[in-house]
C-alpha cells in the first residue's frame, strides 16, 4: 500500500512539473525569444499573419500562438498556462480573465466583428432575410448561447424581434460554418470574418440590423509574462497601422 | 507442461514491472480521483437536475440503448459471417470492420455526413424521398452504431474463435439444420463475448462525442447527449461540466460493474 502511495505521489509530482513546463516551454536556442500569444479561434488566420509581420520587425523573436475558444483560453490562463498576451473574442470573456487577476493593465479593444447569415452556395431554401431563416421548415444552425457568437445571435434575434428556431446550437462558430458548407443546413449565423474566409463555399445574405450585435475583441498583456516589454510591443503592433490593416483585410471592423 | 510441478507456485511478475504497473494504473485513475475531488458537493444536486442535464441524460440513455440494440441485430450476423464463412478477402474484411475503432470519431462524423448527409452518397436519395437524418436523434444513434459496432464484433469473434467450430460441426453432422445449430449451439458459445461486447458497446455509445457533434449537431432534447452537454457547459460553467462528467463516470462504472462484477469475462 505504501508503495502504491509513493508511486501515486511520484505521478502527481511528474504531472505538476509537466504542467509548469507546458506549452510555452523555452526550447529555442540562446538569444532567441519566444512570445506566446493566446488568441480566440476566430483570430487564427489573421494573427498568424500579424505574427509573421511582428517577427520580421523583431529579429530573434518567435511568436507562438495557442488558438482556441476564448472561454477555454481563460481557463488555461487562470490554471497557470504560461502566456504573454491574450486576445479574446468578446469583452465578457476578457472580464473573466481580468477578475481572476491574470491581466496586467487595461485590456484594449482592437477589432470588432458582426454576424452575418450564410447559406450553401446554391441557397436551396431561397433565403433572403433573417426572417426567412427563422421560418418553420428551414434548417437553421446557430451558436449556442453559452459561447460569444451565440450571445451575439441572441442579441441580433432580439433586436430583429424574431424567435429563431434552430435545428442545432453548435459549440463554436466553425461548427456552424461546417454545417452550412457541407450543405446539411439551409442557413447559419456566423461572423462576417468567417463568411469572408469561407469565400465561394458559402452564399452571404446580409441581414437587416446585423450591425446591432457587435462583438468587440479586447487584447491584453498578462500578469505572469516574463517578457512584458515584448508583450506590450505585440499589443501595440496589433493596434498599429500594419496590424489594423491585416484585420480590416480579413473583414474585422474597427474596435 | 507437467502440471504437478508448477501448480502451487504463484506466478509473479518482476517487482520492477509491478511498480511500473502501479504507475500505469495511476495514469488511468488519477484524473478520475481529481474529477471527484473537483466536484462541489453542495451544488451537485442542483447541477445534475437542471432541465438541460436531465434532457441530456435521458437522450443519452435512450439513444445508447437503441444503438446497442441495432449493434446486436447487425453485429451478431457480422461476427458470424467473418468467423464462420470462408470467402476471399476475409482477413481484409475483418480488418476493415475495425476502422471505426482507430479513426478519430470526428473523421467518422465527416464520413457519415458524406454518406447520409443531405448531399451525401445515400442521403441525397433519402432527401428526395423526404427522409432527413441530419439534426435528428436518428443521426445520434447512427453515429453511436458506427463507433461502437466494432466493439461487439471483436468481442463475438473472440468467443467464436476460442471455442472453435467442433460443437457446431457435431450438431450439423447429427442432422441439425443451420438455423437450429445457430440457435442451440453457436449462440450459447457466443454468450460470454456477447455479454462483455454488449456492455462495451453500450458504454462506447454513451461516451460518443466527435461523430455526433459533427454529424448530428447539438440541440437540447434532440441531439445534445451528455458528452455534448459537458463540452458546452465547460464554456460558461466549468463546475457544471465537472458534475456532469462525474455523472457519466458513475453511469459507465455501473455498466462495467454490472457485466464484469458478476464474474471475470475475457473479451478476446
Short mmCIF file of C-alpha atoms in Angstrom, two decimals:
data_model
loop_
_atom_site.label_atom_id
_atom_site.label_comp_id
_atom_site.label_asym_id
_atom_site.label_seq_id
_atom_site.Cartn_x
_atom_site.Cartn_y
_atom_site.Cartn_z
CA UNK A 1 0.00 0.00 0.00
CA UNK A 2 2.80 2.41 0.95
CA UNK A 3 4.49 1.61 -2.31
CA UNK A 4 1.31 2.37 -4.20
CA UNK A 5 1.00 5.70 -2.43
CA UNK A 6 4.55 6.75 -3.17
CA UNK A 7 4.01 5.79 -6.79
CA UNK A 8 0.95 8.00 -6.84
CA UNK A 9 2.98 10.82 -5.32
CA UNK A 10 5.63 10.34 -7.99
CA UNK A 11 3.00 10.53 -10.69
CA UNK A 12 1.46 13.69 -9.30
CA UNK A 13 4.94 15.23 -8.99
CA UNK A 14 5.52 14.38 -12.64
CA UNK A 15 2.18 15.88 -13.54
CA UNK A 16 2.99 19.11 -11.72
CA UNK A 17 6.40 19.61 -13.30
CA UNK A 18 4.93 18.65 -16.66
CA UNK A 19 2.43 21.44 -16.18
CA UNK A 20 4.93 24.21 -15.46
CA UNK A 21 6.99 23.16 -18.44
CA UNK A 22 3.84 23.33 -20.56
CA UNK A 23 3.10 24.74 -23.99
CA UNK A 24 5.31 27.80 -23.72
CA UNK A 25 8.47 25.99 -22.60
CA UNK A 26 11.53 27.72 -23.94
CA UNK A 27 13.11 25.37 -26.41
CA UNK A 28 14.60 27.98 -28.69
CA UNK A 29 18.37 28.47 -28.93
CA UNK A 30 20.07 31.06 -26.72
CA UNK A 31 19.49 34.66 -27.80
CA UNK A 32 16.13 33.87 -29.32
CA UNK A 33 12.98 34.88 -27.51
CA UNK A 34 9.61 33.23 -27.84
CA UNK A 35 6.45 35.24 -27.27
CA UNK A 36 3.35 33.19 -26.51
CA UNK A 37 0.01 34.62 -27.60
CA UNK A 38 -3.32 33.08 -26.61
CA UNK A 39 -5.87 34.07 -29.24
CA UNK A 40 -9.57 33.42 -29.87
CA UNK A 41 -10.31 30.82 -32.56
CA UNK A 42 -11.74 33.40 -34.98
CA UNK A 43 -8.36 35.17 -34.99
CA UNK A 44 -6.34 32.13 -36.06
CA UNK A 45 -5.52 33.10 -39.68
CA UNK A 46 -5.25 36.82 -39.15
CA UNK A 47 -2.97 36.52 -36.10
CA UNK A 48 -0.67 34.12 -37.96
CA UNK A 49 -0.17 36.89 -40.50
CA UNK A 50 0.27 39.60 -37.85
CA UNK A 51 2.75 37.33 -36.05
CA UNK A 52 4.86 36.96 -39.19
CA UNK A 53 4.96 40.74 -39.63
CA UNK A 54 5.93 41.17 -35.99
CA UNK A 55 8.73 38.60 -36.31
CA UNK A 56 10.04 40.42 -39.37
CA UNK A 57 10.19 43.65 -37.34
CA UNK A 58 11.79 41.99 -34.32
CA UNK A 59 14.67 39.72 -35.39
CA UNK A 60 15.28 36.86 -32.97
CA UNK A 61 11.68 36.84 -31.78
CA UNK A 62 9.39 33.91 -32.44
CA UNK A 63 5.66 34.36 -31.88
CA UNK A 64 3.76 31.22 -30.93
CA UNK A 65 0.00 31.01 -30.89
CA UNK A 66 -2.36 28.94 -28.82
CA UNK A 67 -5.66 29.27 -30.64
CA UNK A 68 -8.90 28.04 -29.06
CA UNK A 69 -12.31 29.19 -27.86
CA UNK A 70 -11.92 32.28 -25.67
CA UNK A 71 -13.52 30.67 -22.60
CA UNK A 72 -11.19 27.69 -22.82
CA UNK A 73 -8.20 30.02 -23.08
CA UNK A 74 -9.23 31.88 -19.90
CA UNK A 75 -9.41 28.54 -18.10
CA UNK A 76 -5.91 27.65 -19.28
CA UNK A 77 -4.51 31.06 -18.30
CA UNK A 78 -6.04 31.03 -14.81
CA UNK A 79 -4.80 27.45 -14.39
CA UNK A 80 -1.26 28.80 -14.85
CA UNK A 81 -0.50 28.19 -18.52
CA UNK A 82 2.45 30.45 -19.33
CA UNK A 83 1.33 33.10 -21.81
CA UNK A 84 2.34 36.68 -22.59
CA UNK A 85 -0.65 38.08 -24.46
CA UNK A 86 -4.36 37.22 -24.51
CA UNK A 87 -6.76 38.29 -27.27
CA UNK A 88 -10.40 37.44 -26.59
CA UNK A 89 -13.40 37.30 -28.93
CA UNK A 90 -15.60 39.31 -26.60
CA UNK A 91 -15.44 41.59 -23.58
CA UNK A 92 -17.26 39.41 -21.00
CA UNK A 93 -14.67 36.67 -21.53
CA UNK A 94 -11.78 39.12 -21.13
CA UNK A 95 -13.51 40.44 -17.99
CA UNK A 96 -13.27 36.95 -16.50
CA UNK A 97 -9.50 36.95 -17.07
CA UNK A 98 -9.28 40.43 -15.50
CA UNK A 99 -11.26 39.46 -12.40
CA UNK A 100 -9.03 36.40 -11.99
CA UNK A 101 -6.06 38.79 -11.76
CA UNK A 102 -4.41 37.31 -14.85
CA UNK A 103 -4.19 40.55 -16.81
CA UNK A 104 -1.69 43.38 -16.33
CA UNK A 105 -3.04 46.83 -17.14
CA UNK A 106 -6.21 47.59 -19.05
CA UNK A 107 -7.44 45.37 -21.91
CA UNK A 108 -7.66 47.40 -25.12
CA UNK A 109 -10.24 46.86 -27.87
CA UNK A 110 -8.53 46.17 -31.22
CA UNK A 111 -11.24 44.86 -33.55
CA UNK A 112 -14.93 44.17 -33.89
CA UNK A 113 -16.94 41.54 -35.63
CA UNK A 114 -20.59 41.27 -36.62
CA UNK A 115 -22.78 38.35 -37.53
CA UNK A 116 -23.98 37.54 -40.99
CA UNK A 117 -26.27 34.96 -42.49
CA UNK A 118 -24.71 32.35 -44.75
CA UNK A 119 -26.31 29.64 -46.87
CA UNK A 120 -24.86 26.94 -49.10
CA UNK A 121 -23.75 28.48 -52.44
CA UNK A 122 -26.95 27.44 -54.22
CA UNK A 123 -29.15 28.74 -51.35
CA UNK A 124 -31.55 25.75 -51.51
CA UNK A 125 -34.15 27.30 -49.19
CA UNK A 126 -34.13 30.63 -51.07
CA UNK A 127 -33.23 32.70 -48.02
CA UNK A 128 -33.05 36.48 -48.42
CA UNK A 129 -33.54 37.67 -44.84
CA UNK A 130 -33.20 36.67 -41.22
CA UNK A 131 -36.98 36.21 -41.11
CA UNK A 132 -36.68 33.62 -43.91
CA UNK A 133 -34.04 31.78 -41.91
CA UNK A 134 -36.28 31.81 -38.82
CA UNK A 135 -39.23 30.35 -40.71
CA UNK A 136 -40.55 26.88 -39.98
CA UNK A 137 -39.10 24.10 -42.11
CA UNK A 138 -35.79 25.89 -42.59
CA UNK A 139 -32.76 24.10 -41.15
CA UNK A 140 -31.06 26.99 -39.37
CA UNK A 141 -27.87 26.39 -37.38
CA UNK A 142 -26.55 28.88 -34.84
CA UNK A 143 -24.04 29.09 -31.99
CA UNK A 144 -25.19 28.01 -28.52
CA UNK A 145 -25.93 30.96 -26.18
CA UNK A 146 -23.04 29.81 -23.95
CA UNK A 147 -20.37 30.92 -26.46
CA UNK A 148 -19.63 34.51 -27.65
CA UNK A 149 -21.12 34.11 -31.15
CA UNK A 150 -24.25 32.64 -29.55
CA UNK A 151 -24.80 35.62 -27.26
CA UNK A 152 -24.40 37.88 -30.31
CA UNK A 153 -27.01 35.69 -32.06
CA UNK A 154 -29.45 36.17 -29.18
CA UNK A 155 -28.92 39.95 -29.31
CA UNK A 156 -29.46 40.02 -33.07
CA UNK A 157 -32.67 37.95 -32.88
CA UNK A 158 -33.95 40.12 -30.02
CA UNK A 159 -33.29 43.35 -31.94
CA UNK A 160 -34.98 41.94 -35.04
CA UNK A 161 -37.96 40.83 -32.93
CA UNK A 162 -37.59 37.27 -34.20
CA UNK A 163 -37.76 33.96 -32.38
CA UNK A 164 -35.17 31.78 -34.05
CA UNK A 165 -35.99 28.09 -34.31
CA UNK A 166 -32.62 26.46 -34.96
CA UNK A 167 -32.16 22.74 -35.59
CA UNK A 168 -28.77 22.86 -33.91
CA UNK A 169 -26.87 25.10 -31.46
CA UNK A 170 -23.19 24.47 -32.02
CA UNK A 171 -20.34 24.97 -29.57
CA UNK A 172 -18.27 27.02 -31.97
CA UNK A 173 -18.77 29.24 -34.97
CA UNK A 174 -16.58 26.97 -37.07
CA UNK A 175 -19.01 24.10 -36.44
CA UNK A 176 -21.86 26.33 -37.70
CA UNK A 177 -19.87 27.15 -40.81
CA UNK A 178 -19.10 23.46 -41.37
CA UNK A 179 -22.79 22.54 -41.27
CA UNK A 180 -23.51 25.19 -43.93
CA UNK A 181 -20.57 24.47 -46.26
CA UNK A 182 -21.41 20.74 -46.20
CA UNK A 183 -24.98 21.59 -47.24
CA UNK A 184 -26.50 19.99 -44.13
CA UNK A 185 -28.05 23.26 -43.02
CA UNK A 186 -30.11 25.72 -45.09
CA UNK A 187 -28.64 28.69 -43.26
CA UNK A 188 -26.29 29.59 -40.43
CA UNK A 189 -25.34 32.68 -38.44
CA UNK A 190 -21.58 33.20 -38.42
CA UNK A 191 -19.17 36.12 -38.11
CA UNK A 192 -18.58 38.26 -41.17
CA UNK A 193 -14.91 37.22 -40.98
CA UNK A 194 -15.88 33.52 -41.18
CA UNK A 195 -18.00 34.23 -44.25
CA UNK A 196 -15.06 36.12 -45.80
CA UNK A 197 -12.73 33.23 -45.04
CA UNK A 198 -15.17 30.67 -46.49
CA UNK A 199 -15.30 32.61 -49.77
CA UNK A 200 -17.03 30.66 -52.53
CA UNK A 201 -18.09 27.89 -50.19
CA UNK A 202 -21.00 29.97 -48.89
CA UNK A 203 -23.55 32.49 -50.13
CA UNK A 204 -23.76 35.52 -47.83
CA UNK A 205 -27.05 37.23 -47.01
CA UNK A 206 -26.50 40.43 -45.08
CA UNK A 207 -29.41 40.52 -42.65
CA UNK A 208 -31.07 43.77 -41.60
CA UNK A 209 -29.82 45.10 -38.29
CA UNK A 210 -26.81 42.75 -38.37
CA UNK A 211 -24.77 45.72 -37.17
CA UNK A 212 -26.77 45.83 -33.97
CA UNK A 213 -24.91 42.87 -32.48
CA UNK A 214 -21.27 43.82 -32.46
CA UNK A 215 -18.63 41.78 -30.65
CA UNK A 216 -15.64 43.80 -29.53
CA UNK A 217 -12.30 41.99 -29.34
CA UNK A 218 -10.02 43.12 -26.48
CA UNK A 219 -6.31 42.34 -26.16
CA UNK A 220 -4.16 42.49 -23.01
CA UNK A 221 -0.73 41.62 -21.73
CA UNK A 222 -0.70 39.03 -18.97
CA UNK A 223 0.47 39.50 -15.40
CA UNK A 224 2.69 36.39 -15.38
CA UNK A 225 4.55 37.33 -18.57
CA UNK A 226 8.35 37.30 -18.26
CA UNK A 227 8.66 39.37 -21.43
CA UNK A 228 6.38 42.27 -20.52
CA UNK A 229 8.14 44.73 -22.84
CA UNK A 230 7.89 42.48 -25.86
CA UNK A 231 4.28 41.56 -24.98
CA UNK A 232 3.42 45.27 -24.90
CA UNK A 233 5.17 45.73 -28.26
CA UNK A 234 3.00 42.98 -29.76
CA UNK A 235 -0.18 44.62 -28.46
CA UNK A 236 1.00 47.94 -29.94
CA UNK A 237 1.65 46.20 -33.24
CA UNK A 238 -1.89 44.76 -33.33
CA UNK A 239 -3.29 48.24 -32.59
CA UNK A 240 -0.88 49.91 -35.03
CA UNK A 241 -1.41 50.69 -38.71
CA UNK A 242 0.03 47.43 -40.04
CA UNK A 243 -1.90 45.18 -37.63
CA UNK A 244 -5.15 47.03 -38.20
CA UNK A 245 -4.71 46.79 -41.97
CA UNK A 246 -4.40 42.99 -41.77
CA UNK A 247 -7.52 42.84 -39.56
CA UNK A 248 -9.56 45.04 -41.93
CA UNK A 249 -8.49 42.91 -44.87
CA UNK A 250 -9.84 39.80 -43.10
CA UNK A 251 -13.21 41.51 -42.58
CA UNK A 252 -12.81 42.69 -38.98
CA UNK A 253 -14.31 46.08 -38.15
CA UNK A 254 -12.88 48.99 -36.19
CA UNK A 255 -12.95 48.45 -32.43
CA UNK B 1 3.89 -28.99 -19.33
CA UNK B 2 3.94 -31.13 -16.16
CA UNK B 3 1.18 -29.52 -14.15
CA UNK B 4 2.13 -31.17 -10.85
CA UNK B 5 5.43 -29.27 -10.70
CA UNK B 6 4.07 -25.80 -11.36
CA UNK B 7 0.64 -25.93 -9.78
CA UNK B 8 1.44 -24.45 -6.37
CA UNK B 9 3.94 -21.80 -7.40
CA UNK B 10 2.19 -18.43 -7.63
CA UNK B 11 3.10 -16.60 -10.80
CA UNK B 12 4.53 -13.17 -10.05
CA UNK B 13 5.81 -10.52 -12.41
CA UNK B 14 9.21 -8.98 -11.56
CA UNK B 15 8.94 -6.36 -8.81
CA UNK B 16 10.13 -3.52 -11.06
CA UNK B 17 7.34 -4.27 -13.51
CA UNK B 18 4.80 -4.19 -10.70
CA UNK B 19 5.96 -0.70 -9.76
CA UNK B 20 5.59 0.46 -13.37
CA UNK B 21 2.23 -1.30 -13.48
CA UNK B 22 1.08 0.73 -10.46
CA UNK B 23 2.20 3.89 -12.28
CA UNK B 24 0.15 2.77 -15.26
CA UNK B 25 -2.86 2.28 -13.02
CA UNK B 26 -2.32 5.74 -11.53
CA UNK B 27 -2.21 7.23 -15.02
CA UNK B 28 -5.74 5.90 -15.51
CA UNK B 29 -7.15 6.54 -12.04
CA UNK B 30 -5.55 9.84 -11.01
CA UNK B 31 -7.62 12.00 -13.39
CA UNK B 32 -10.80 10.38 -12.04
CA UNK B 33 -9.69 11.00 -8.45
CA UNK B 34 -9.10 14.64 -9.37
CA UNK B 35 -12.52 14.78 -11.04
CA UNK B 36 -14.24 13.55 -7.89
CA UNK B 37 -12.17 15.95 -5.77
CA UNK B 38 -13.19 18.83 -8.04
CA UNK B 39 -16.92 18.35 -7.54
CA UNK B 40 -18.73 20.94 -5.47
CA UNK B 41 -20.98 18.67 -3.41
CA UNK B 42 -23.30 21.46 -2.26
CA UNK B 43 -24.15 22.40 -5.85
CA UNK B 44 -24.15 18.82 -7.16
CA UNK B 45 -27.88 18.00 -6.77
CA UNK B 46 -28.93 21.23 -8.45
CA UNK B 47 -26.41 20.88 -11.28
CA UNK B 48 -27.48 17.31 -12.02
CA UNK B 49 -31.19 18.04 -12.01
CA UNK B 50 -31.21 21.08 -14.28
CA UNK B 51 -33.60 20.62 -17.25
CA UNK B 52 -30.66 20.66 -19.67
CA UNK B 53 -28.80 17.96 -17.71
CA UNK B 54 -31.89 15.74 -17.39
CA UNK B 55 -32.68 16.12 -21.10
CA UNK B 56 -29.12 15.20 -21.98
CA UNK B 57 -29.09 12.18 -19.65
CA UNK B 58 -32.46 10.93 -20.94
CA UNK B 59 -31.38 11.37 -24.55
CA UNK B 60 -28.04 9.67 -23.93
CA UNK B 61 -29.63 6.63 -22.29
CA UNK B 62 -32.37 6.30 -24.94
CA UNK B 63 -30.04 6.65 -27.93
CA UNK B 64 -27.36 4.40 -26.42
CA UNK B 65 -29.92 1.65 -25.76
CA UNK B 66 -31.24 1.98 -29.32
CA UNK B 67 -27.69 1.92 -30.72
CA UNK B 68 -26.87 -1.18 -28.65
CA UNK B 69 -29.98 -2.94 -29.99
CA UNK B 70 -29.05 -2.06 -33.58
CA UNK B 71 -25.48 -3.26 -32.93
CA UNK B 72 -26.78 -6.62 -31.67
CA UNK B 73 -29.02 -7.08 -34.72
CA UNK B 74 -26.20 -6.20 -37.12
CA UNK B 75 -23.19 -7.35 -35.11
CA UNK B 76 -24.09 -10.98 -34.40
CA UNK B 77 -24.59 -11.86 -38.08
CA UNK B 78 -21.50 -9.82 -39.00
CA UNK B 79 -19.30 -11.62 -36.47
CA UNK B 80 -20.66 -14.98 -37.63
CA UNK B 81 -20.03 -14.17 -41.26
CA UNK B 82 -16.49 -13.05 -40.52
CA UNK B 83 -15.58 -16.14 -38.46
CA UNK B 84 -17.67 -18.97 -39.89
CA UNK B 85 -17.88 -18.22 -43.60
CA UNK B 86 -14.91 -18.82 -45.88
CA UNK B 87 -14.73 -16.13 -48.52
CA UNK B 88 -11.95 -14.40 -50.43
CA UNK B 89 -10.66 -11.29 -48.73
CA UNK B 90 -11.99 -12.34 -45.34
CA UNK B 91 -8.94 -11.17 -43.42
CA UNK B 92 -9.14 -7.81 -45.16
CA UNK B 93 -12.84 -7.58 -44.29
CA UNK B 94 -12.05 -8.37 -40.66
CA UNK B 95 -9.51 -5.54 -40.52
CA UNK B 96 -11.85 -3.07 -42.22
CA UNK B 97 -14.55 -3.68 -39.62
CA UNK B 98 -12.10 -2.32 -37.04
CA UNK B 99 -11.68 1.02 -38.84
CA UNK B 100 -14.12 2.99 -36.65
CA UNK B 101 -12.06 1.89 -33.61
CA UNK B 102 -8.94 3.56 -34.90
CA UNK B 103 -10.05 6.59 -36.88
CA UNK B 104 -10.76 9.73 -34.80
CA UNK B 105 -14.53 10.00 -34.18
CA UNK B 106 -14.62 13.39 -35.92
CA UNK B 107 -13.43 11.61 -39.08
CA UNK B 108 -16.28 9.14 -38.57
CA UNK B 109 -18.67 12.07 -38.34
CA UNK B 110 -17.40 13.53 -41.60
CA UNK B 111 -17.66 10.12 -43.28
CA UNK B 112 -21.23 9.73 -42.01
CA UNK B 113 -22.08 13.18 -43.39
CA UNK B 114 -20.60 12.21 -46.75
CA UNK B 115 -22.75 9.08 -46.73
CA UNK B 116 -26.01 10.08 -45.07
CA UNK B 117 -25.91 13.89 -45.10
CA UNK B 118 -28.39 15.79 -47.21
CA UNK B 119 -25.91 15.86 -50.10
CA UNK B 120 -24.32 12.52 -49.22
CA UNK B 121 -23.96 9.38 -51.30
CA UNK B 122 -27.07 7.76 -49.77
CA UNK B 123 -28.55 10.81 -48.05
CA UNK B 124 -29.14 12.54 -51.37
CA UNK B 125 -31.67 9.87 -52.34
CA UNK B 126 -33.23 9.80 -48.88
CA UNK B 127 -33.61 13.58 -49.13
CA UNK B 128 -35.55 13.16 -52.36
CA UNK B 129 -37.82 10.70 -50.56
CA UNK B 130 -38.37 13.27 -47.83
CA UNK B 131 -36.23 11.41 -45.25
CA UNK B 132 -33.95 13.75 -43.32
CA UNK B 133 -31.42 12.25 -40.95
CA UNK B 134 -29.22 15.21 -40.04
CA UNK B 135 -30.15 17.05 -36.83
CA UNK B 136 -32.39 14.20 -35.59
CA UNK B 137 -31.96 11.66 -32.79
CA UNK B 138 -31.66 9.04 -35.55
CA UNK B 139 -28.39 10.69 -36.57
CA UNK B 140 -27.17 10.37 -32.98
CA UNK B 141 -27.99 6.65 -32.96
CA UNK B 142 -26.26 6.17 -36.33
CA UNK B 143 -23.11 7.87 -35.07
CA UNK B 144 -23.19 5.67 -31.96
CA UNK B 145 -23.70 2.49 -34.01
CA UNK B 146 -20.82 3.45 -36.29
CA UNK B 147 -18.32 3.86 -33.48
CA UNK B 148 -19.47 1.05 -31.18
CA UNK B 149 -20.29 -1.81 -33.57
CA UNK B 150 -16.64 -2.93 -33.83
CA UNK B 151 -16.52 -3.43 -30.04
CA UNK B 152 -19.31 -6.00 -30.26
CA UNK B 153 -17.90 -7.71 -33.35
CA UNK B 154 -14.42 -8.03 -31.82
CA UNK B 155 -15.85 -9.48 -28.61
CA UNK B 156 -18.01 -12.00 -30.50
CA UNK B 157 -15.18 -13.00 -32.86
CA UNK B 158 -13.04 -13.66 -29.79
CA UNK B 159 -15.63 -16.02 -28.30
CA UNK B 160 -16.30 -17.81 -31.56
CA UNK B 161 -12.63 -18.38 -32.26
CA UNK B 162 -11.62 -19.61 -28.82
CA UNK B 163 -14.46 -22.11 -28.70
CA UNK B 164 -13.80 -23.42 -32.21
CA UNK B 165 -16.22 -24.99 -34.65
CA UNK B 166 -16.21 -28.57 -33.31
CA UNK B 167 -19.52 -28.31 -31.45
CA UNK B 168 -21.31 -26.82 -34.42
CA UNK B 169 -19.84 -29.42 -36.76
CA UNK B 170 -21.11 -32.16 -34.48
CA UNK B 171 -24.60 -30.68 -34.40
CA UNK B 172 -24.69 -30.33 -38.16
CA UNK B 173 -23.39 -33.88 -38.70
CA UNK B 174 -26.14 -35.17 -36.42
CA UNK B 175 -28.67 -33.62 -38.78
CA UNK B 176 -29.48 -30.31 -37.10
CA UNK B 177 -30.37 -27.54 -39.55
CA UNK B 178 -28.02 -24.50 -39.76
CA UNK B 179 -30.74 -22.40 -38.13
CA UNK B 180 -31.14 -24.84 -35.24
CA UNK B 181 -27.38 -25.20 -34.88
CA UNK B 182 -27.11 -21.42 -34.65
CA UNK B 183 -29.84 -21.21 -32.01
CA UNK B 184 -28.86 -24.11 -29.81
CA UNK B 185 -25.08 -24.29 -30.24
CA UNK B 186 -23.48 -21.16 -31.73
CA UNK B 187 -25.44 -18.59 -29.77
CA UNK B 188 -24.66 -20.18 -26.37
CA UNK B 189 -21.00 -20.41 -27.45
CA UNK B 190 -21.04 -16.66 -28.05
CA UNK B 191 -22.60 -15.88 -24.67
CA UNK B 192 -19.50 -14.66 -22.79
CA UNK B 193 -18.42 -12.41 -25.64
CA UNK B 194 -21.98 -11.28 -26.13
CA UNK B 195 -22.29 -10.02 -22.56
CA UNK B 196 -18.95 -8.23 -22.47
CA UNK B 197 -19.39 -6.95 -26.01
CA UNK B 198 -22.87 -5.59 -25.34
CA UNK B 199 -21.66 -3.75 -22.26
CA UNK B 200 -18.70 -2.22 -24.09
CA UNK B 201 -20.94 -1.29 -26.99
CA UNK B 202 -23.39 0.50 -24.70
CA UNK B 203 -20.57 2.25 -22.83
CA UNK B 204 -18.93 3.39 -26.06
CA UNK B 205 -22.26 4.64 -27.42
CA UNK B 206 -22.86 6.55 -24.18
CA UNK B 207 -19.48 8.26 -24.46
CA UNK B 208 -19.72 9.06 -28.17
CA UNK B 209 -18.90 12.69 -28.88
CA UNK B 210 -16.93 13.51 -32.02
CA UNK B 211 -19.04 11.76 -34.65
CA UNK B 212 -22.24 13.03 -33.00
CA UNK B 213 -21.26 16.71 -32.89
CA UNK B 214 -20.01 16.52 -36.48
CA UNK B 215 -22.88 14.54 -38.00
CA UNK B 216 -25.93 15.12 -35.79
CA UNK B 217 -25.48 18.64 -34.43
CA UNK B 218 -26.26 19.81 -30.91
CA UNK B 219 -29.81 20.63 -29.78
CA UNK B 220 -31.21 20.14 -26.30
CA UNK B 221 -33.52 17.14 -26.14
CA UNK B 222 -32.87 16.03 -29.74
CA UNK B 223 -29.16 15.62 -30.37
CA UNK B 224 -27.32 17.08 -27.36
CA UNK B 225 -26.24 13.98 -25.49
CA UNK B 226 -24.48 14.09 -22.14
CA UNK B 227 -20.93 14.34 -23.58
CA UNK B 228 -22.03 17.26 -25.81
CA UNK B 229 -23.68 18.93 -22.82
CA UNK B 230 -20.44 18.57 -20.84
CA UNK B 231 -18.48 20.15 -23.68
CA UNK B 232 -20.90 23.08 -23.89
CA UNK B 233 -21.16 23.68 -20.12
CA UNK B 234 -17.38 23.86 -20.00
CA UNK B 235 -17.61 27.19 -21.83
CA UNK B 236 -19.52 29.03 -19.13
CA UNK B 237 -19.88 26.80 -16.08
CA UNK B 238 -16.85 24.54 -15.54
CA UNK B 239 -18.35 23.30 -12.25
CA UNK B 240 -21.45 22.06 -14.04
CA UNK B 241 -19.19 20.36 -16.58
CA UNK B 242 -17.33 18.60 -13.77
CA UNK B 243 -20.60 17.50 -12.15
CA UNK B 244 -21.95 16.10 -15.43
CA UNK B 245 -18.63 14.39 -16.12
CA UNK B 246 -18.93 12.70 -12.77
CA UNK B 247 -22.41 11.52 -13.73
CA UNK B 248 -21.03 9.97 -16.93
CA UNK B 249 -18.25 8.26 -14.98
CA UNK B 250 -20.75 6.86 -12.46
CA UNK B 251 -23.01 5.52 -15.22
CA UNK B 252 -20.02 3.99 -17.03
CA UNK B 253 -18.77 2.46 -13.78
CA UNK B 254 -22.21 0.99 -13.07
CA UNK B 255 -22.36 -0.55 -16.54
CA UNK B 256 -18.90 -2.09 -16.27
CA UNK B 257 -19.59 -3.43 -12.77
CA UNK B 258 -22.85 -4.94 -13.99
CA UNK B 259 -21.05 -7.03 -16.58
CA UNK B 260 -17.61 -7.66 -15.11
CA UNK B 261 -18.54 -7.66 -11.45
CA UNK B 262 -20.50 -10.92 -11.56
CA UNK B 263 -17.65 -12.92 -12.94
CA UNK B 264 -14.48 -12.33 -14.80
CA UNK B 265 -15.11 -12.26 -18.51
CA UNK B 266 -12.38 -12.05 -21.08
CA UNK B 267 -13.20 -10.41 -24.34
CA UNK B 268 -10.58 -11.81 -26.64
#
